[in-house]
């Protein structure tokens, strides 16, 4: 079926988040020309803020996260955890600060109160941001922040012990602390941070559901605004404006035609024309939590080959989702079953056309622990969240990817966004 106004008015009932009908990817004369930014597309007239009633993560939940981290530290014989600003510091402490060459950090001990480190001239600002713990230790510009960390370690755990460092901590900070406090042991602390963050609570799931609902609504308005001759930059701008109209900060990028065979896009300038596949990928953030959705459609009428390739990717996505319902399934099992479907369908062997893993973890980061990839024998467990995104990329021709994220509930996998049923029915 060709994307046009008449056919997609019928789809309006499938989009309860919007008050407008989902209409065209029509490539007619009246749709020619690039999209201007001086006024919003007509499709935006039905958009409204969808974030009313969103409930942020509570202080009580963060306190539970800290307690869980401390328990995991005790089990792993880690005496303290060192964090600098980033997702994990936000996750545990609701603390956000910019990164620079000057250390701003926190130490969470396995026992006792949380402590912070910052330059003396930033003390007042940092103190305003502290919500858990209260003590901030500082250094003047000519002094060493690493010496301050050492005094905290000595005060909290004694002259020796083990300090956990998260993988995203910058190396120069780790090296400086290690040089100053050489009597301590240092270990990677991902079993602590990932051991908490991989398993989402009901409150986190609710925020991710909302982020996905908003991104689907943005996609519908975006696809309703496609015009022949529009550029990738036009596409991104409309996507950003759509998310803003819906109350979120988000982005969706796309590649057209043969450039859709690049899984993460090409830098080659592209303009949309009749018959092009559009491979779009993006999401938004709600209270720190992400959505990530890919849609592949055709601007015009799909060819039989385009439809067949899309259908095969959809079959692989379905196979992985169904296997996730089986108790004892591991992360690598899902990748394997999806990859087999694509290989058996003529697009093998192995990574030749389906060139990336099946999926990644998602939460406060768009990509986080753990991945649906060969070699990852982690069993699926309640609260885990993943993208399910098989793709088939035929260089010189086109690429297809279907991506929806899911979480593992008490009753098995649940999608955050409903997968499309066909290349010309992306929101069924």
mmCIF file of C-alpha atoms in Angstrom, residues 33-295:
data_model
loop_
_atom_site.group_PDB
_atom_site.id
_atom_site.type_symbol
_atom_site.label_atom_id
_atom_site.label_comp_id
_atom_site.label_asym_id
_atom_site.label_seq_id
_atom_site.Cartn_x
_atom_site.Cartn_y
_atom_site.Cartn_z
ATOM 1 C CA UNK A 33 10.109 21.381 -1.888
ATOM 2 C CA UNK A 34 12.181 21.378 1.248
ATOM 3 C CA UNK A 35 10.577 21.891 4.609
ATOM 4 C CA UNK A 36 10.902 25.397 5.941
ATOM 5 C CA UNK A 37 11.422 26.237 9.592
ATOM 6 C CA UNK A 38 9.486 29.522 9.708
ATOM 7 C CA UNK A 39 6.206 27.718 10.469
ATOM 8 C CA UNK A 40 5.318 24.322 11.823
ATOM 9 C CA UNK A 41 3.856 21.608 9.580
ATOM 10 C CA UNK A 42 0.073 21.177 9.538
ATOM 11 C CA UNK A 43 0.514 17.831 11.309
ATOM 12 C CA UNK A 44 1.541 19.682 14.466
ATOM 13 C CA UNK A 45 -1.905 21.232 14.935
ATOM 14 C CA UNK A 46 -3.107 18.220 16.886
ATOM 15 C CA UNK A 47 -0.059 17.848 19.132
ATOM 16 C CA UNK A 48 -0.156 18.714 22.814
ATOM 17 C CA UNK A 49 2.023 18.213 25.862
ATOM 18 C CA UNK A 50 1.959 14.547 26.893
ATOM 19 C CA UNK A 51 4.023 14.885 30.075
ATOM 20 C CA UNK A 52 1.257 15.852 32.482
ATOM 21 C CA UNK A 53 1.166 13.483 35.409
ATOM 22 C CA UNK A 54 4.723 12.227 34.953
ATOM 23 C CA UNK A 55 6.089 11.136 38.338
ATOM 24 C CA UNK A 56 9.843 11.643 38.907
ATOM 25 C CA UNK A 57 11.943 9.097 40.761
ATOM 26 C CA UNK A 58 11.334 9.598 44.469
ATOM 27 C CA UNK A 59 13.870 10.267 47.182
ATOM 28 C CA UNK A 60 12.831 7.003 48.822
ATOM 29 C CA UNK A 61 13.646 5.033 45.678
ATOM 30 C CA UNK A 62 17.094 6.624 45.436
ATOM 31 C CA UNK A 63 17.756 5.772 49.064
ATOM 32 C CA UNK A 64 16.863 2.188 48.215
ATOM 33 C CA UNK A 65 19.330 2.279 45.327
ATOM 34 C CA UNK A 66 22.099 3.494 47.633
ATOM 35 C CA UNK A 67 21.300 0.765 50.145
ATOM 36 C CA UNK A 68 21.360 -1.882 47.410
ATOM 37 C CA UNK A 69 24.715 -0.603 46.138
ATOM 38 C CA UNK A 70 26.127 -0.774 49.660
ATOM 39 C CA UNK A 71 24.885 -4.336 50.058
ATOM 40 C CA UNK A 72 26.425 -5.333 46.717
ATOM 41 C CA UNK A 73 29.700 -3.725 47.817
ATOM 42 C CA UNK A 74 29.745 -5.784 50.982
ATOM 43 C CA UNK A 75 29.096 -8.961 49.005
ATOM 44 C CA UNK A 76 31.936 -8.125 46.600
ATOM 45 C CA UNK A 77 34.278 -6.988 49.404
ATOM 46 C CA UNK A 78 34.448 -3.468 47.977
ATOM 47 C CA UNK A 79 34.805 -0.854 50.714
ATOM 48 C CA UNK A 80 33.759 2.233 48.755
ATOM 49 C CA UNK A 81 32.552 3.356 45.344
ATOM 50 C CA UNK A 82 34.026 6.377 43.520
ATOM 51 C CA UNK A 83 31.715 8.250 41.132
ATOM 52 C CA UNK A 84 32.188 11.356 39.060
ATOM 53 C CA UNK A 85 29.299 13.236 37.392
ATOM 54 C CA UNK A 86 27.445 11.136 34.858
ATOM 55 C CA UNK A 87 24.539 8.765 34.661
ATOM 56 C CA UNK A 88 25.386 6.612 37.676
ATOM 57 C CA UNK A 89 25.921 9.622 39.938
ATOM 58 C CA UNK A 90 22.537 10.937 38.783
ATOM 59 C CA UNK A 91 20.970 7.493 39.279
ATOM 60 C CA UNK A 92 22.110 7.083 42.882
ATOM 61 C CA UNK A 93 22.487 10.625 44.166
ATOM 62 C CA UNK A 94 20.334 12.797 41.876
ATOM 63 C CA UNK A 95 23.486 14.877 41.411
ATOM 64 C CA UNK A 96 24.414 16.451 38.094
ATOM 65 C CA UNK A 97 27.474 18.575 37.361
ATOM 66 C CA UNK A 98 29.569 19.361 34.315
ATOM 67 C CA UNK A 99 32.877 17.597 33.689
ATOM 68 C CA UNK A 100 36.158 19.465 33.509
ATOM 69 C CA UNK A 101 39.795 18.939 34.404
ATOM 70 C CA UNK A 102 38.874 19.728 38.030
ATOM 71 C CA UNK A 103 37.576 16.793 40.041
ATOM 72 C CA UNK A 104 34.011 16.867 41.256
ATOM 73 C CA UNK A 105 33.084 13.484 42.665
ATOM 74 C CA UNK A 106 31.398 11.429 45.355
ATOM 75 C CA UNK A 107 32.478 8.488 47.470
ATOM 76 C CA UNK A 108 29.783 6.060 48.597
ATOM 77 C CA UNK A 109 31.206 3.857 51.358
ATOM 78 C CA UNK A 110 29.889 0.379 52.025
ATOM 79 C CA UNK A 111 29.247 1.645 55.546
ATOM 80 C CA UNK A 112 28.628 5.224 56.539
ATOM 81 C CA UNK A 113 27.697 8.527 54.955
ATOM 82 C CA UNK A 114 28.327 9.680 51.392
ATOM 83 C CA UNK A 115 31.011 12.320 50.910
ATOM 84 C CA UNK A 116 31.711 14.752 48.073
ATOM 85 C CA UNK A 117 34.884 16.313 46.669
ATOM 86 C CA UNK A 118 35.108 19.574 44.733
ATOM 87 C CA UNK A 119 37.278 22.682 44.263
ATOM 88 C CA UNK A 120 36.926 25.155 47.115
ATOM 89 C CA UNK A 121 35.490 27.838 44.842
ATOM 90 C CA UNK A 122 32.701 25.431 43.795
ATOM 91 C CA UNK A 123 31.768 24.429 47.348
ATOM 92 C CA UNK A 124 28.637 26.573 47.600
ATOM 93 C CA UNK A 125 27.349 25.442 44.220
ATOM 94 C CA UNK A 126 28.046 21.769 44.915
ATOM 95 C CA UNK A 127 26.503 22.009 48.388
ATOM 96 C CA UNK A 128 23.288 23.274 46.807
ATOM 97 C CA UNK A 129 23.128 20.141 44.661
ATOM 98 C CA UNK A 130 23.819 17.604 47.417
ATOM 99 C CA UNK A 131 20.682 15.662 48.362
ATOM 100 C CA UNK A 132 22.180 12.551 50.008
ATOM 101 C CA UNK A 133 24.918 12.890 52.577
ATOM 102 C CA UNK A 134 26.091 16.338 53.611
ATOM 103 C CA UNK A 135 29.861 16.582 53.897
ATOM 104 C CA UNK A 136 31.760 18.260 51.050
ATOM 105 C CA UNK A 137 35.556 18.257 51.209
ATOM 106 C CA UNK A 138 37.502 20.710 49.105
ATOM 107 C CA UNK A 139 40.919 21.729 47.882
ATOM 108 C CA UNK A 140 42.368 25.049 46.775
ATOM 109 C CA UNK A 141 43.641 25.440 43.226
ATOM 110 C CA UNK A 142 47.267 24.721 44.163
ATOM 111 C CA UNK A 143 46.357 21.602 46.166
ATOM 112 C CA UNK A 144 45.725 17.995 45.094
ATOM 113 C CA UNK A 145 42.173 16.604 44.902
ATOM 114 C CA UNK A 146 43.685 13.124 45.073
ATOM 115 C CA UNK A 147 44.987 13.842 48.556
ATOM 116 C CA UNK A 148 41.436 14.779 49.541
ATOM 117 C CA UNK A 149 40.141 11.451 48.232
ATOM 118 C CA UNK A 150 42.849 9.672 50.230
ATOM 119 C CA UNK A 151 41.790 11.373 53.451
ATOM 120 C CA UNK A 152 38.197 10.307 52.835
ATOM 121 C CA UNK A 153 39.255 6.708 52.252
ATOM 122 C CA UNK A 154 41.411 6.682 55.380
ATOM 123 C CA UNK A 155 38.603 8.203 57.451
ATOM 124 C CA UNK A 156 35.954 5.837 56.078
ATOM 125 C CA UNK A 157 37.730 2.510 55.624
ATOM 126 C CA UNK A 158 41.190 2.788 57.178
ATOM 127 C CA UNK A 159 44.701 2.681 55.715
ATOM 128 C CA UNK A 160 43.967 -0.165 53.319
ATOM 129 C CA UNK A 161 40.914 -1.441 51.512
ATOM 130 C CA UNK A 162 39.324 -1.721 48.087
ATOM 131 C CA UNK A 163 37.915 1.160 46.059
ATOM 132 C CA UNK A 164 35.534 0.444 43.192
ATOM 133 C CA UNK A 165 35.806 2.630 40.081
ATOM 134 C CA UNK A 166 33.044 2.720 37.467
ATOM 135 C CA UNK A 167 34.088 2.077 33.857
ATOM 136 C CA UNK A 168 33.159 5.592 32.723
ATOM 137 C CA UNK A 169 35.417 7.294 35.242
ATOM 138 C CA UNK A 170 38.134 9.160 33.359
ATOM 139 C CA UNK A 171 41.530 7.501 33.508
ATOM 140 C CA UNK A 172 43.450 10.518 34.816
ATOM 141 C CA UNK A 173 41.264 10.581 37.933
ATOM 142 C CA UNK A 174 41.779 6.882 38.576
ATOM 143 C CA UNK A 175 45.533 7.212 38.004
ATOM 144 C CA UNK A 176 45.770 10.239 40.297
ATOM 145 C CA UNK A 177 43.896 8.549 43.134
ATOM 146 C CA UNK A 178 45.860 5.338 42.751
ATOM 147 C CA UNK A 179 49.181 7.199 42.842
ATOM 148 C CA UNK A 180 48.208 9.159 45.947
ATOM 149 C CA UNK A 181 46.579 6.277 47.816
ATOM 150 C CA UNK A 182 48.829 3.411 46.734
ATOM 151 C CA UNK A 183 48.050 1.200 49.733
ATOM 152 C CA UNK A 184 44.494 0.616 48.474
ATOM 153 C CA UNK A 185 43.274 -1.922 45.939
ATOM 154 C CA UNK A 186 41.319 -0.755 42.891
ATOM 155 C CA UNK A 187 38.678 -2.726 41.019
ATOM 156 C CA UNK A 188 36.138 -2.124 38.278
ATOM 157 C CA UNK A 189 32.784 -1.490 39.971
ATOM 158 C CA UNK A 190 30.358 -2.272 37.179
ATOM 159 C CA UNK A 191 29.004 -5.203 39.184
ATOM 160 C CA UNK A 192 27.782 -2.541 41.625
ATOM 161 C CA UNK A 193 26.476 0.122 39.240
ATOM 162 C CA UNK A 194 25.150 -2.285 36.609
ATOM 163 C CA UNK A 195 23.965 -4.586 39.383
ATOM 164 C CA UNK A 196 21.538 -1.845 40.334
ATOM 165 C CA UNK A 197 20.807 -0.056 37.075
ATOM 166 C CA UNK A 198 20.103 -3.146 34.909
ATOM 167 C CA UNK A 199 16.920 -3.945 36.830
ATOM 168 C CA UNK A 200 14.298 -1.245 36.412
ATOM 169 C CA UNK A 201 11.654 -0.506 39.005
ATOM 170 C CA UNK A 202 7.994 0.120 38.237
ATOM 171 C CA UNK A 203 8.662 3.856 38.451
ATOM 172 C CA UNK A 204 11.466 3.611 35.888
ATOM 173 C CA UNK A 205 9.332 1.460 33.577
ATOM 174 C CA UNK A 206 6.549 4.052 33.749
ATOM 175 C CA UNK A 207 8.914 6.843 32.686
ATOM 176 C CA UNK A 208 10.249 4.754 29.804
ATOM 177 C CA UNK A 209 6.690 3.950 28.696
ATOM 178 C CA UNK A 210 5.915 7.643 28.555
ATOM 179 C CA UNK A 211 9.102 8.400 26.610
ATOM 180 C CA UNK A 212 8.162 5.745 24.051
ATOM 181 C CA UNK A 213 4.585 6.991 23.738
ATOM 182 C CA UNK A 214 5.871 10.479 23.019
ATOM 183 C CA UNK A 215 8.387 9.301 20.432
ATOM 184 C CA UNK A 216 5.717 7.277 18.605
ATOM 185 C CA UNK A 217 3.517 10.390 18.515
ATOM 186 C CA UNK A 218 6.464 12.407 17.200
ATOM 187 C CA UNK A 219 7.084 9.798 14.499
ATOM 188 C CA UNK A 220 3.461 9.997 13.392
ATOM 189 C CA UNK A 221 3.590 13.774 13.043
ATOM 190 C CA UNK A 222 6.975 13.519 11.337
ATOM 191 C CA UNK A 223 5.871 10.970 8.746
ATOM 192 C CA UNK A 224 2.778 13.086 8.161
ATOM 193 C CA UNK A 225 5.087 15.984 7.233
ATOM 194 C CA UNK A 226 7.354 14.296 4.667
ATOM 195 C CA UNK A 227 7.906 16.120 1.383
ATOM 196 C CA UNK A 228 9.793 15.284 -1.752
ATOM 197 C CA UNK A 229 13.100 17.137 -1.786
ATOM 198 C CA UNK A 230 13.397 17.459 1.993
ATOM 199 C CA UNK A 231 16.859 16.929 3.448
ATOM 200 C CA UNK A 232 18.043 14.963 6.439
ATOM 201 C CA UNK A 233 18.435 18.243 8.295
ATOM 202 C CA UNK A 234 14.794 19.117 7.532
ATOM 203 C CA UNK A 235 13.820 15.688 8.863
ATOM 204 C CA UNK A 236 15.755 16.148 12.127
ATOM 205 C CA UNK A 237 14.372 19.635 12.699
ATOM 206 C CA UNK A 238 10.774 18.501 12.294
ATOM 207 C CA UNK A 239 11.417 15.551 14.637
ATOM 208 C CA UNK A 240 12.883 17.835 17.283
ATOM 209 C CA UNK A 241 9.982 20.278 16.956
ATOM 210 C CA UNK A 242 7.473 17.438 17.221
ATOM 211 C CA UNK A 243 9.043 16.183 20.441
ATOM 212 C CA UNK A 244 9.045 19.729 21.832
ATOM 213 C CA UNK A 245 5.364 20.142 20.994
ATOM 214 C CA UNK A 246 4.727 16.922 22.918
ATOM 215 C CA UNK A 247 6.636 18.192 25.960
ATOM 216 C CA UNK A 248 9.957 16.380 25.560
ATOM 217 C CA UNK A 249 13.480 16.840 24.279
ATOM 218 C CA UNK A 250 14.116 14.332 21.525
ATOM 219 C CA UNK A 251 15.687 13.669 18.187
ATOM 220 C CA UNK A 252 15.101 11.373 15.206
ATOM 221 C CA UNK A 253 17.565 11.055 12.357
ATOM 222 C CA UNK A 254 17.149 9.298 9.024
ATOM 223 C CA UNK A 255 18.909 8.058 5.939
ATOM 224 C CA UNK A 256 17.239 7.839 2.541
ATOM 225 C CA UNK A 257 17.487 5.354 -0.302
ATOM 226 C CA UNK A 258 20.779 3.505 -0.688
ATOM 227 C CA UNK A 259 22.228 5.302 2.340
ATOM 228 C CA UNK A 260 19.802 3.421 4.574
ATOM 229 C CA UNK A 261 22.211 0.485 4.163
ATOM 230 C CA UNK A 262 24.552 2.251 6.631
ATOM 231 C CA UNK A 263 23.215 1.071 10.036
ATOM 232 C CA UNK A 264 24.036 4.377 11.727
ATOM 233 C CA UNK A 265 23.811 6.537 8.646
ATOM 234 C CA UNK A 266 26.002 8.234 6.120
ATOM 235 C CA UNK A 267 27.463 11.735 6.097
ATOM 236 C CA UNK A 268 26.560 12.027 2.412
ATOM 237 C CA UNK A 269 23.975 14.834 1.918
ATOM 238 C CA UNK A 270 20.647 13.318 0.915
ATOM 239 C CA UNK A 271 17.309 14.575 -0.389
ATOM 240 C CA UNK A 272 14.129 12.551 -0.324
ATOM 241 C CA UNK A 273 12.703 11.260 -3.590
ATOM 242 C CA UNK A 274 9.962 8.934 -4.817
ATOM 243 C CA UNK A 275 10.592 5.280 -3.972
ATOM 244 C CA UNK A 276 13.222 5.931 -1.290
ATOM 245 C CA UNK A 277 13.330 3.768 1.782
ATOM 246 C CA UNK A 278 13.562 5.920 4.907
ATOM 247 C CA UNK A 279 15.357 4.322 7.852
ATOM 248 C CA UNK A 280 14.684 6.530 10.856
ATOM 249 C CA UNK A 281 16.019 6.098 14.396
ATOM 250 C CA UNK A 282 15.647 8.184 17.535
ATOM 251 C CA UNK A 283 13.994 8.864 20.842
ATOM 252 C CA UNK A 284 13.506 11.280 23.694
ATOM 253 C CA UNK A 285 14.177 11.656 27.414
ATOM 254 C CA UNK A 286 11.600 11.858 30.203
ATOM 255 C CA UNK A 287 12.925 12.535 33.714
ATOM 256 C CA UNK A 288 16.259 11.080 32.636
ATOM 257 C CA UNK A 289 14.858 7.936 30.966
ATOM 258 C CA UNK A 290 15.181 7.156 27.257
ATOM 259 C CA UNK A 291 13.167 5.829 24.363
ATOM 260 C CA UNK A 292 14.780 4.338 21.254
ATOM 261 C CA UNK A 293 12.664 3.419 18.240
ATOM 262 C CA UNK A 294 13.516 2.735 14.590
ATOM 263 C CA UNK A 295 11.010 2.770 11.765
#
